Short mmCIF file of C-alpha atoms and ligand atoms in Angstrom, two decimals:
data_model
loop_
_atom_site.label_atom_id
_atom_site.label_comp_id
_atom_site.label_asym_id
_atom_site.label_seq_id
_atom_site.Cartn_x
_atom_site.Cartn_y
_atom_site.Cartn_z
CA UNK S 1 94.32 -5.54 81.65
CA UNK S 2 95.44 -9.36 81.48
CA UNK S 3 92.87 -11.98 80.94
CA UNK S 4 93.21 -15.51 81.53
CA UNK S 5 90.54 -17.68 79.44
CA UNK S 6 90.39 -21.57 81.17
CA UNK S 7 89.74 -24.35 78.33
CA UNK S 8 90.92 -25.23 74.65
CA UNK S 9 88.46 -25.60 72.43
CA UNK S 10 86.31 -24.09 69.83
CA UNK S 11 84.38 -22.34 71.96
CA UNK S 12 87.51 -20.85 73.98
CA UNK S 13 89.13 -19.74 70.42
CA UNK S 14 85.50 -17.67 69.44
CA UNK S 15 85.96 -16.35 73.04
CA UNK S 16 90.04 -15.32 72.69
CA UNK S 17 89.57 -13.82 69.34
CA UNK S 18 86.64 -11.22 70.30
CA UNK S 19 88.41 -10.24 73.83
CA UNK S 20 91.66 -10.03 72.09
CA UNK S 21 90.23 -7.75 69.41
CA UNK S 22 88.61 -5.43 72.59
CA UNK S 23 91.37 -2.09 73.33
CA UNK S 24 91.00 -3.29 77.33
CA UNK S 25 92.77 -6.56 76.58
CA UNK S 26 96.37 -5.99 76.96
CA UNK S 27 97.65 -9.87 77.28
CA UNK S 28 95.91 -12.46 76.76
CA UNK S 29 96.69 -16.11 78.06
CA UNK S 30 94.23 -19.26 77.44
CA UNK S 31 94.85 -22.30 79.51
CA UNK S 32 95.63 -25.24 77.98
CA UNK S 33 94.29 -23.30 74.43
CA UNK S 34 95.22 -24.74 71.31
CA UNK S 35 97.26 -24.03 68.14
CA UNK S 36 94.44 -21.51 66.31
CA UNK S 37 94.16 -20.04 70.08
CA UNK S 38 98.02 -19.82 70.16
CA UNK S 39 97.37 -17.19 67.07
CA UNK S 40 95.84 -14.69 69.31
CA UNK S 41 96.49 -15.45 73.00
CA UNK S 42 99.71 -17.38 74.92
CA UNK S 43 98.71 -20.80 75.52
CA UNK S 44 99.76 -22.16 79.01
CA UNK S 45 99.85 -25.94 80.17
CA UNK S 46 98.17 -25.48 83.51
CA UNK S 47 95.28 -27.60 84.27
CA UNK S 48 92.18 -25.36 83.96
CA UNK S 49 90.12 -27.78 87.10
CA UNK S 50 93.39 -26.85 89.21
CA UNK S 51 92.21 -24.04 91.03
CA UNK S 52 95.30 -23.54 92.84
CA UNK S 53 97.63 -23.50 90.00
CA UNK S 54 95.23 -20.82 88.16
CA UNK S 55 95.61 -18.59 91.30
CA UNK S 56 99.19 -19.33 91.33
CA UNK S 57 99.36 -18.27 87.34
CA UNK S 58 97.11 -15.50 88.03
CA UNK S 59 99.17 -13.55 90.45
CA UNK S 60 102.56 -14.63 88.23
CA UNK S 61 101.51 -12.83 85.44
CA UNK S 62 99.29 -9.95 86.91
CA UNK S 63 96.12 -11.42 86.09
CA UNK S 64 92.87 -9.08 86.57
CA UNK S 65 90.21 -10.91 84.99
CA UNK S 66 89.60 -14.68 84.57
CA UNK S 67 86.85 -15.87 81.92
CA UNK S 68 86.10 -20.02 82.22
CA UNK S 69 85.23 -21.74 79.79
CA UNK S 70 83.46 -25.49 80.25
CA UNK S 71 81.89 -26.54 82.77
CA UNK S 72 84.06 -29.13 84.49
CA UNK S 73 85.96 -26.38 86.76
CA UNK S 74 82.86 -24.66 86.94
CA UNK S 75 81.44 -27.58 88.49
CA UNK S 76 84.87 -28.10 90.95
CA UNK S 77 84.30 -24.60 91.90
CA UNK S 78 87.31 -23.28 90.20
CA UNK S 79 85.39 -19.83 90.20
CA UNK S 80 84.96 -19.73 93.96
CA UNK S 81 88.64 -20.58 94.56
CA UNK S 82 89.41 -17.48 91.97
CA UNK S 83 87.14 -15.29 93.65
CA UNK S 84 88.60 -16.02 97.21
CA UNK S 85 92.01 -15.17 95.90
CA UNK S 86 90.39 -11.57 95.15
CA UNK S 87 90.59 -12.54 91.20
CA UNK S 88 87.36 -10.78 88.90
CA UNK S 89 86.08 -13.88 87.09
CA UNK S 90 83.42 -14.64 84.66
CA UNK S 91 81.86 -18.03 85.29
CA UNK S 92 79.26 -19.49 88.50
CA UNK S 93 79.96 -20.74 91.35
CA UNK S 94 80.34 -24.43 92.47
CA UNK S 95 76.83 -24.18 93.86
CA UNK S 96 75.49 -22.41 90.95
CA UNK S 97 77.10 -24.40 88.52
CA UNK S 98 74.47 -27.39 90.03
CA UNK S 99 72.07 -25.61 87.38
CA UNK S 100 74.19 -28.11 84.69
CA UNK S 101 75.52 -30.58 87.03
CA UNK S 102 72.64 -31.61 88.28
CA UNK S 103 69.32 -32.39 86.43
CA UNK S 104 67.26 -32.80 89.31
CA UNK S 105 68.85 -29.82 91.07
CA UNK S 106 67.24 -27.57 87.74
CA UNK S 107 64.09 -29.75 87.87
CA UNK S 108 63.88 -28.61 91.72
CA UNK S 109 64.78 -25.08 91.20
CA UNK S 110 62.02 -25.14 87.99
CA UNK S 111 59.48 -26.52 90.85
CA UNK S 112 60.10 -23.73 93.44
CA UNK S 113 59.97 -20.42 90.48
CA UNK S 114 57.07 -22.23 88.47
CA UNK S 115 59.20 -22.55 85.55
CA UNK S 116 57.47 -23.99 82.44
CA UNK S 117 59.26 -27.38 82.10
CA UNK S 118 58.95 -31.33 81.91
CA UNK S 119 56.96 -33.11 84.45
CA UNK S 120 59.49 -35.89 86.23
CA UNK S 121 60.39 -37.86 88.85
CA UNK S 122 63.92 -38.48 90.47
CA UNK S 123 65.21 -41.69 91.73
CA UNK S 124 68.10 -43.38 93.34
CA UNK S 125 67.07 -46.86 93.37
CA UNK S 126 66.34 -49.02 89.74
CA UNK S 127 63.01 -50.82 90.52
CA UNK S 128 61.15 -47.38 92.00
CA UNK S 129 62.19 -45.49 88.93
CA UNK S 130 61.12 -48.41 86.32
CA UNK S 131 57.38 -49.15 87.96
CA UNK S 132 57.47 -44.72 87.34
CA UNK S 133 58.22 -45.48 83.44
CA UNK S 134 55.92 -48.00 83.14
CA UNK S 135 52.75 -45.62 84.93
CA UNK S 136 54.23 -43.68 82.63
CA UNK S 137 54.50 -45.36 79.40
CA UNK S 138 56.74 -44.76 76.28
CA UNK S 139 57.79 -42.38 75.08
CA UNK S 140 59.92 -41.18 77.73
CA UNK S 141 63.19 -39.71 78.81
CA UNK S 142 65.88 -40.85 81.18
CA UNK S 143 68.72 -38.93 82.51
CA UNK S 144 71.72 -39.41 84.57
CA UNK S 145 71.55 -36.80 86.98
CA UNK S 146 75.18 -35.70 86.68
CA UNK S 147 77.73 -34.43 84.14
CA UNK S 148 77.77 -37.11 81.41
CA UNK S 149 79.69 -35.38 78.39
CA UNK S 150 76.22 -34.64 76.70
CA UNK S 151 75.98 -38.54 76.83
CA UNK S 152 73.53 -39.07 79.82
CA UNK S 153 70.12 -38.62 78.16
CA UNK S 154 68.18 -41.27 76.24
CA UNK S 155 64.89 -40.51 74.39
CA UNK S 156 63.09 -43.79 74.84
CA UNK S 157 60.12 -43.87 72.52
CA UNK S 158 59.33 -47.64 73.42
CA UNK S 159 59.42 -49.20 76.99
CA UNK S 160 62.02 -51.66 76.78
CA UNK S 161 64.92 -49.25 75.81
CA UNK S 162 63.52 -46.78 78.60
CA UNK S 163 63.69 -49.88 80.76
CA UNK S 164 67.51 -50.51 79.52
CA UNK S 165 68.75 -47.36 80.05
CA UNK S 166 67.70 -46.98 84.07
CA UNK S 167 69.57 -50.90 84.15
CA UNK S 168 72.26 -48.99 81.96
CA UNK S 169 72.44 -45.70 84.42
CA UNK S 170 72.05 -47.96 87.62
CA UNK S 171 74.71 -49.78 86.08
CA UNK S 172 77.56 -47.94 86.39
CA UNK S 173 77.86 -46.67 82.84
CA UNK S 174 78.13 -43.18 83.66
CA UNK S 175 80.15 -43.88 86.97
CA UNK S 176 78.47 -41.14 89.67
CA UNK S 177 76.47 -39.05 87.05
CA UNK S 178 74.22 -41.85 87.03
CA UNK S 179 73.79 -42.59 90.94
CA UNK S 180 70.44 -40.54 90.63
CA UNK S 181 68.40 -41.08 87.15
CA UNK S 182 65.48 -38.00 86.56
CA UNK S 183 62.91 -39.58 84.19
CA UNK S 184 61.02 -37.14 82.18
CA UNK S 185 57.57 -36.03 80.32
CA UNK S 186 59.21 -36.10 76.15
CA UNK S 187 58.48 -32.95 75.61
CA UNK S 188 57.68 -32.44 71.45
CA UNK S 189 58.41 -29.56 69.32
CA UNK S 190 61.63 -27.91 67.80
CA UNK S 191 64.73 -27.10 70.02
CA UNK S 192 66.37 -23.90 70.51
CA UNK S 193 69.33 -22.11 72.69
CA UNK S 194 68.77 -19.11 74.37
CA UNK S 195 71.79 -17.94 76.14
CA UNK S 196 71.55 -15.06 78.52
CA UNK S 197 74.51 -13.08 80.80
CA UNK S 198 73.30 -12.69 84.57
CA UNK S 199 75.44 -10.82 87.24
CA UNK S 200 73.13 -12.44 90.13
CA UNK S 201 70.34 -10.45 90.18
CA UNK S 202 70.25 -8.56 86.46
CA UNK S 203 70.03 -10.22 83.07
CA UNK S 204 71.29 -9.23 79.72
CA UNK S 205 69.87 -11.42 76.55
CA UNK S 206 73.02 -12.67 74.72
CA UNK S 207 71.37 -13.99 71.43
CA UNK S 208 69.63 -17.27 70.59
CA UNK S 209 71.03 -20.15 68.23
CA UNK S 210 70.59 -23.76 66.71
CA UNK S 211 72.50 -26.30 66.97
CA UNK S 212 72.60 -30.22 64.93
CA UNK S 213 73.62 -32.37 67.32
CA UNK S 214 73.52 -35.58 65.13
CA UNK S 215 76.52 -36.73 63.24
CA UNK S 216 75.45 -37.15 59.56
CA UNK S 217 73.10 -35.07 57.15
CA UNK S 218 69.63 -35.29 57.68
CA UNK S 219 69.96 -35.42 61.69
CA UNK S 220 70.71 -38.83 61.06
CA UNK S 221 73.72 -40.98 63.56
CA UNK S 222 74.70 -40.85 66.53
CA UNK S 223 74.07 -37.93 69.29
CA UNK S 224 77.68 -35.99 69.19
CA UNK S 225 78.59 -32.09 71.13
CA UNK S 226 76.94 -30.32 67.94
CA UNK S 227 78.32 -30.82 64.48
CA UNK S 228 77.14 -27.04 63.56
CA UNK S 229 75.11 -24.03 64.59
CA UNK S 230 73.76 -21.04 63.73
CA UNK S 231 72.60 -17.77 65.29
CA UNK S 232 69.75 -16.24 65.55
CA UNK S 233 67.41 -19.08 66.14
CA UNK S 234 63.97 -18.08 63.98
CA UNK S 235 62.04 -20.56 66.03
CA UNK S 236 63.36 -18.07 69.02
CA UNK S 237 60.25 -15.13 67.93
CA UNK S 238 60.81 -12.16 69.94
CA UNK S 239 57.48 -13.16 71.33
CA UNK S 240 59.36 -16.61 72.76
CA UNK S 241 62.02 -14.85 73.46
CA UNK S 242 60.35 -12.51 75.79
CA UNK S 243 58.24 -15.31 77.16
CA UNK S 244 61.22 -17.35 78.41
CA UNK S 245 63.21 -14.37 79.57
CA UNK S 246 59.70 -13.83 81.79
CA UNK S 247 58.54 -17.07 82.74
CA UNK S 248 61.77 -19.55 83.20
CA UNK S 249 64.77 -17.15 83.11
CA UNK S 250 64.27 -14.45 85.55
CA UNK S 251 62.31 -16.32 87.90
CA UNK S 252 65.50 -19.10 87.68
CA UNK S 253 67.67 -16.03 88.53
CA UNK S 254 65.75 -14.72 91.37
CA UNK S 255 65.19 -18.03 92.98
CA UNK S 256 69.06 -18.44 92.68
CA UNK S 257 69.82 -15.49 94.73
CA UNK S 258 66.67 -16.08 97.15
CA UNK S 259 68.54 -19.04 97.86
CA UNK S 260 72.18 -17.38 98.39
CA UNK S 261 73.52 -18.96 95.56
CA UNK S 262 73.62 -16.64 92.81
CA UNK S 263 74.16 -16.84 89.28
CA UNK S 264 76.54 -15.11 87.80
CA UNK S 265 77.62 -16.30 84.46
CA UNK S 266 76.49 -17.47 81.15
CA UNK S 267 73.38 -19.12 81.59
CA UNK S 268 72.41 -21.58 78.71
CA UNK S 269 69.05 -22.37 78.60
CA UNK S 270 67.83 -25.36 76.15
CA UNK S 271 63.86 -24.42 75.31
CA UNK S 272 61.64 -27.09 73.56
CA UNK S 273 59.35 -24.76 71.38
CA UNK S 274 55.86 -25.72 70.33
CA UNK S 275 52.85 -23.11 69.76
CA UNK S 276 54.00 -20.76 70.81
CA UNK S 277 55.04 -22.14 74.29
CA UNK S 278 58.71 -22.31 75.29
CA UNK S 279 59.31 -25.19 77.97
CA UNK S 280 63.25 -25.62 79.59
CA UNK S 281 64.78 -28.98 78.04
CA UNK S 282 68.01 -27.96 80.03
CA UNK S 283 70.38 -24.99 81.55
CA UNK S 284 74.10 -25.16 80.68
CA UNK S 285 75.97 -22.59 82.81
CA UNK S 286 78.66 -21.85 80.13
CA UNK S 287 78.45 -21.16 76.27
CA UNK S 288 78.14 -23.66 73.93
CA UNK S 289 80.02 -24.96 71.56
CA UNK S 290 79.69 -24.32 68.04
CA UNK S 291 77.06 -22.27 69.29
CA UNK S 292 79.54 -19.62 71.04
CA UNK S 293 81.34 -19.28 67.63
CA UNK S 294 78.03 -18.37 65.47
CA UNK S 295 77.43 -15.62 68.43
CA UNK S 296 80.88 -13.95 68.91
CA UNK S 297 81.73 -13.54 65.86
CA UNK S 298 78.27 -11.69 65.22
CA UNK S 299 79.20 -9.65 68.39
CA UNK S 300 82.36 -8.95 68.21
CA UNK S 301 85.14 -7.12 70.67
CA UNK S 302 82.66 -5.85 72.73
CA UNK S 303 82.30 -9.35 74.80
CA UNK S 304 84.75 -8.51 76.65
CA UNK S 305 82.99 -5.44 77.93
CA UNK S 306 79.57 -7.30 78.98
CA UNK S 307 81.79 -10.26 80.48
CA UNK S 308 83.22 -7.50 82.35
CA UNK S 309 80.12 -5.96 83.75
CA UNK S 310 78.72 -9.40 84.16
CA UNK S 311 81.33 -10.59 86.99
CA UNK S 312 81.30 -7.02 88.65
CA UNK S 313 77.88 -6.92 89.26
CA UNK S 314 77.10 -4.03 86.54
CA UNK S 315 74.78 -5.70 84.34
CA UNK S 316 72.10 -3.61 85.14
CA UNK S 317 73.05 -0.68 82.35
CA UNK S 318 74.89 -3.13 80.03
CA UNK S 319 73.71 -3.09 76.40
CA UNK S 320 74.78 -5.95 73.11
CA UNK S 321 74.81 -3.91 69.83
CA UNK S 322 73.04 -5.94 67.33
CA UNK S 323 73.95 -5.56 64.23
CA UNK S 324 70.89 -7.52 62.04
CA UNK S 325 73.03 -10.57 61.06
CA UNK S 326 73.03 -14.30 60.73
CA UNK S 327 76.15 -16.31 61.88
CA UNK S 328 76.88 -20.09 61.14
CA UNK S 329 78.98 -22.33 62.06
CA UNK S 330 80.09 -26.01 60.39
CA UNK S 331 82.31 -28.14 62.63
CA UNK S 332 85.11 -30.53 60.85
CA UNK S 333 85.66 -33.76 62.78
CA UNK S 334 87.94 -36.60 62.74
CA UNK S 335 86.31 -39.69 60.74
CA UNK S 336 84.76 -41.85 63.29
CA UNK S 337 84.15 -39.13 65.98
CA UNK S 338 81.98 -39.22 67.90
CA UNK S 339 83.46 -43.19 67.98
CA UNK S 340 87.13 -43.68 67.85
CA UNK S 341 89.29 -42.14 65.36
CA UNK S 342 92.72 -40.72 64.05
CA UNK S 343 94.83 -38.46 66.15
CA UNK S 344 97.37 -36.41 64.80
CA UNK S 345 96.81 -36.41 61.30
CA UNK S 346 97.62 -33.49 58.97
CA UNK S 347 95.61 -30.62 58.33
CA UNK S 348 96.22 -28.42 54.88
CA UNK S 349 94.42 -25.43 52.93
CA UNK S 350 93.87 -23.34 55.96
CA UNK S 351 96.64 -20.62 55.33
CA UNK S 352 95.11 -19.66 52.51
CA UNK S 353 91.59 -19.00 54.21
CA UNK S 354 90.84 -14.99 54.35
CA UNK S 355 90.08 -14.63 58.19
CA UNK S 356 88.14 -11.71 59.52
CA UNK S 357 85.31 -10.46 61.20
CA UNK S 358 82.76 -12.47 58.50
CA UNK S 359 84.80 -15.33 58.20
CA UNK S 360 86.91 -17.08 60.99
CA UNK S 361 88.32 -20.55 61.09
CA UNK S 362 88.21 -21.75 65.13
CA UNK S 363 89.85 -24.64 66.12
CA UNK S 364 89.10 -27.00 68.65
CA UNK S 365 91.24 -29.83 68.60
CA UNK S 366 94.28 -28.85 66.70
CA UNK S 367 98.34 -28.87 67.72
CA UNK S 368 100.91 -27.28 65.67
CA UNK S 369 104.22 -29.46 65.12
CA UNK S 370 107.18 -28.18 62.33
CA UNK S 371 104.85 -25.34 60.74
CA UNK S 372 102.11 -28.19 60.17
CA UNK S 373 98.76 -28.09 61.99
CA UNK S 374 97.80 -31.53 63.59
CA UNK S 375 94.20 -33.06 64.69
CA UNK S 376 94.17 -33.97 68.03
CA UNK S 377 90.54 -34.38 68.73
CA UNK S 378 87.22 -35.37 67.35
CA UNK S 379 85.42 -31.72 66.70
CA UNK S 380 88.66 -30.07 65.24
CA UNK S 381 87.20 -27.00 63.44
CA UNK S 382 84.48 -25.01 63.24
CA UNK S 383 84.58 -22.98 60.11
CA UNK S 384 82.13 -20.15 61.58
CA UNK S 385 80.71 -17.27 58.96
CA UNK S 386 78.52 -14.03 58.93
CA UNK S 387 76.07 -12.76 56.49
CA UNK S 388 73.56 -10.48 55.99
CA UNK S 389 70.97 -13.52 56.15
CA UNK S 390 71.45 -16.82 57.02
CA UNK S 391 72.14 -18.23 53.29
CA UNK S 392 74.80 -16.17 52.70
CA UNK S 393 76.22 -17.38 55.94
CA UNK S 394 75.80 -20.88 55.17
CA UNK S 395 77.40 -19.95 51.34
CA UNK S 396 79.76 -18.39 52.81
CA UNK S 397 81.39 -21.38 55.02
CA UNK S 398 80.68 -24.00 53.22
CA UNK S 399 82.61 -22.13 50.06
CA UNK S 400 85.85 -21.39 52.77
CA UNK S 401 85.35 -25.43 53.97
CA UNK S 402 85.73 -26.85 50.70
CA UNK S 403 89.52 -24.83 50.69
CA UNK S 404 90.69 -26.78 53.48
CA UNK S 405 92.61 -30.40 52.85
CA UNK S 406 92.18 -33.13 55.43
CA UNK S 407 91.24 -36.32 54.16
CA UNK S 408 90.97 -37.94 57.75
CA UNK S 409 88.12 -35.02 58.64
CA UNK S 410 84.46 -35.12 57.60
CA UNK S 411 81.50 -32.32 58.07
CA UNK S 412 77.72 -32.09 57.63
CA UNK S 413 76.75 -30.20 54.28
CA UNK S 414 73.79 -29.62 55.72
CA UNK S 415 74.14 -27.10 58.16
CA UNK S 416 71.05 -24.55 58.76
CA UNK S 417 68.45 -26.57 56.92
CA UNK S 418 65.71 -26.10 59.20
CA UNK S 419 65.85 -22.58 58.96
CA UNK S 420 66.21 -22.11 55.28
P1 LIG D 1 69.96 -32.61 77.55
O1 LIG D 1 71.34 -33.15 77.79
O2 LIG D 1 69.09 -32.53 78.74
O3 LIG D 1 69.97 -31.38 76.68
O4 LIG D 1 69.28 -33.66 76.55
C1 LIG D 1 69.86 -33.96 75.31
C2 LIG D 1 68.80 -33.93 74.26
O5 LIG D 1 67.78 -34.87 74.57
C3 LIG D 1 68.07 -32.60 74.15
O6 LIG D 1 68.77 -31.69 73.36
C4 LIG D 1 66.76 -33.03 73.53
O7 LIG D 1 66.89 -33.20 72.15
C5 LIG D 1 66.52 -34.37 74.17
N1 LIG D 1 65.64 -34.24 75.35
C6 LIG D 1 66.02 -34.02 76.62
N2 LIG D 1 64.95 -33.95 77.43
C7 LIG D 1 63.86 -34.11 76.66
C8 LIG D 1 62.46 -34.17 76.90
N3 LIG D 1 61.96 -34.05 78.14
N4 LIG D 1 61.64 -34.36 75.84
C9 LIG D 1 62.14 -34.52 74.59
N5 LIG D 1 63.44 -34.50 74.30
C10 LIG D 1 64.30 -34.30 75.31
N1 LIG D 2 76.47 -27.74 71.39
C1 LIG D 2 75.96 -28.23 72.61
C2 LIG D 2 76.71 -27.90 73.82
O1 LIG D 2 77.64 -27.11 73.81
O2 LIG D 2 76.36 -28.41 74.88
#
């Protein structure tokens, strides 16, 4: 069959290189991809939130399944429109999708299953939501209600900068995503991902991970899209596992469908972990990114067949063959990211890098002009490695990172210290 993946990034290449690898993949196209994507798929310049030009592309080249990527067409509804043109695609609905555009949508869906989470209040009016914070007191959390590039959420641990940010979010600084502010319990304990296929009514455990979401060593800088990862998550016991699959994950799922709006898709679930008791931080509704690299290249060419069964409805029977690995993942980024920084400067080493099935260079944000390769964007690799335990993994990377030449890029070199 031909598949269509919708995005460019890191997380798009980890997807293109395990569907490509899968016998049932005859062409591959990614849409806008990028030049390590170009490598195993044909990368198209349509506008992946253009739902009409995907159809269009779709029935051009004999497309029969579509697999989205991030969550901005997710969140236009690109899926719908794909379904409606009688196109098999991986990825929620518009209405689903709410489960990541909207905090106080998932805070309202967590209410009506009994889902262990945050107490919170939701506001659309500054002065109501600051005499909550201050009944309340520090520390607290405010969020933007809407899709805010992973930049909406501030972890006040004092009053006056929980007061700032509702002036801040009232403000205007997030445009719409801040219209509606949810302020929030702060949960303590140590984060984990937990990301789980669901066809609407069955579920199908996809693996759990860590990511490091500051930009220097030591969890130290500012808050960036995850500057590394690694899968499994040991903080994720099959004991939490089980408990979150039980008490948030399902009933999410079921309460989904009661309410005609299934999920079908990825389902991301952020879980704040402490004794023993997993409580939801967040849902994404796609995978993340580093995090999808660490888990497809521990699971290999068989994604494609569980993405399959996902969007047909035949999760049900679907099984992941583990095979007992670590993964990990270390992102190079542009100096200055998550600020401003460089474009198009020149990347070298990364011929000579052995690529495989335990060690795979992924680009994000990289163009390829006269046989160079070029960064374009702030995360612009994520040099992604399997081991038999997680040290290896980490050896592993870091040893193949060191190979590669770009001056204008820096990385953590601390990657997986929590769990080792
Ligand atoms: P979110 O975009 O909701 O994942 O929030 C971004 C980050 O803020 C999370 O990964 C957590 O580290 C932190 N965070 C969000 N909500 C809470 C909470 N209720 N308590 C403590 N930390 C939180
Ligand atoms: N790494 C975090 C995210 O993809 O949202």
């Amino acid at each position: 069959m031909n598949i269509l993946i919708l995005g460019g990034g890191g997380r798009e290449h980890a997807l293109a290189w395990a569907i490509a690898q899968n016998p049932k993949c005859d062409q591959l196209f990614c849409a806008p991809g990028n030049a390590g994507i170009a490598q195993v798929a044909e990368c198209v310049a349509i506008d992946p939130e253009d739902g009409d030009a995907v159809v269009a592309f779709c029935a051009d080249e004999s497309i029969s399944f579509v697999v989205v990527g991030p969550e901005a067409p997710l969140a236009l509804g690109v899926a719908d429109t794909l379904r409606s043109a009688g196109i098999l695609t991986f990825g929620p609905s518009r209405e689903a999708a709410q489960l990541e555009a909207s905090k106080a949508f998932t805070k309202e869906i967590c209410d009506a299953c009994g889902a262990d989470t945050a107490a919170y209040g939701h506001f659309t009016d500054a002065e109501a939501a600051k005499d909550y914070t201050r009944q309340q007191g520090a520390p607290i959390v405010i969020k933007a209600d809407g899709l805010a590039a992973g930049k909406g959420v501030v972890v006040a641990m004092d009053m006056e900068t929980a007061l700032a940010a509702i002036d801040d979010m009232f403000g205007g600084t997030f445009g719409v995503a801040g219209a509606e502010v949810v302020i929030e319990e702060f949960m303590e304990g140590e984060e984990a991902s937990f990301f789980v296929l669901s066809d609407g009514v069955n579920v199908l455990p996809m693996g759990t991970a860590q990511d490091h979401k500051r930009a220097f060593d030591g969890d130290k800088g500012p808050n960036t899209g995850g500057m590394g990862a690694y899968s499994p998550a040991p903080v994720m016991t099959k004991e939490i596992t089980q408990k979150a699959l039980n008490e948030t994950i399902i009933p999410t799922i079921k309460e989904m469908a009661k309410r005609g709006t299934p999920f079908q898709g990825v389902l991301y679930a952020g879980f704040m972990i402490k004794d023993g008791r997993p409580r939801l931080v967040e849902y994404n509704v796609r995978f993340g990114d580093p995090e999808c690299q660490a888990l497809m290249i521990r699971l290999g060419a068989q994604v494609l067949d569980v993405l399959l069964d996902c969007a047909e409805g035949n999760l049900a029977d679907a099984r992941v063959n583990w095979a007992d690995d670590h993964a990990l993942s270390i992102v190079y980024a542009a100096v200055g990211y998550p600020g401003a920084y460089e474009k198009s400067t020149e990347i070298a080493g990364l011929d000579g890098l052995s690529s495989g099935s335990s060690l795979h260079v992924f680009h994000a944000g990289t163009a390829a002009k006269d046989g160079k390769t070029l960064a374009t964007g702030g995360r612009v690799l994520a040099i992604t490695a399997r081991g038999n335990n997680l040290k290896q993994a980490q050896d592993s990377a870091y040893k193949a990172i060191e190979k590669i030449d770009w001056p204008e890029g820096f990385y953590r070199k601390d990657i997986g210290w929590r769990a080792l």
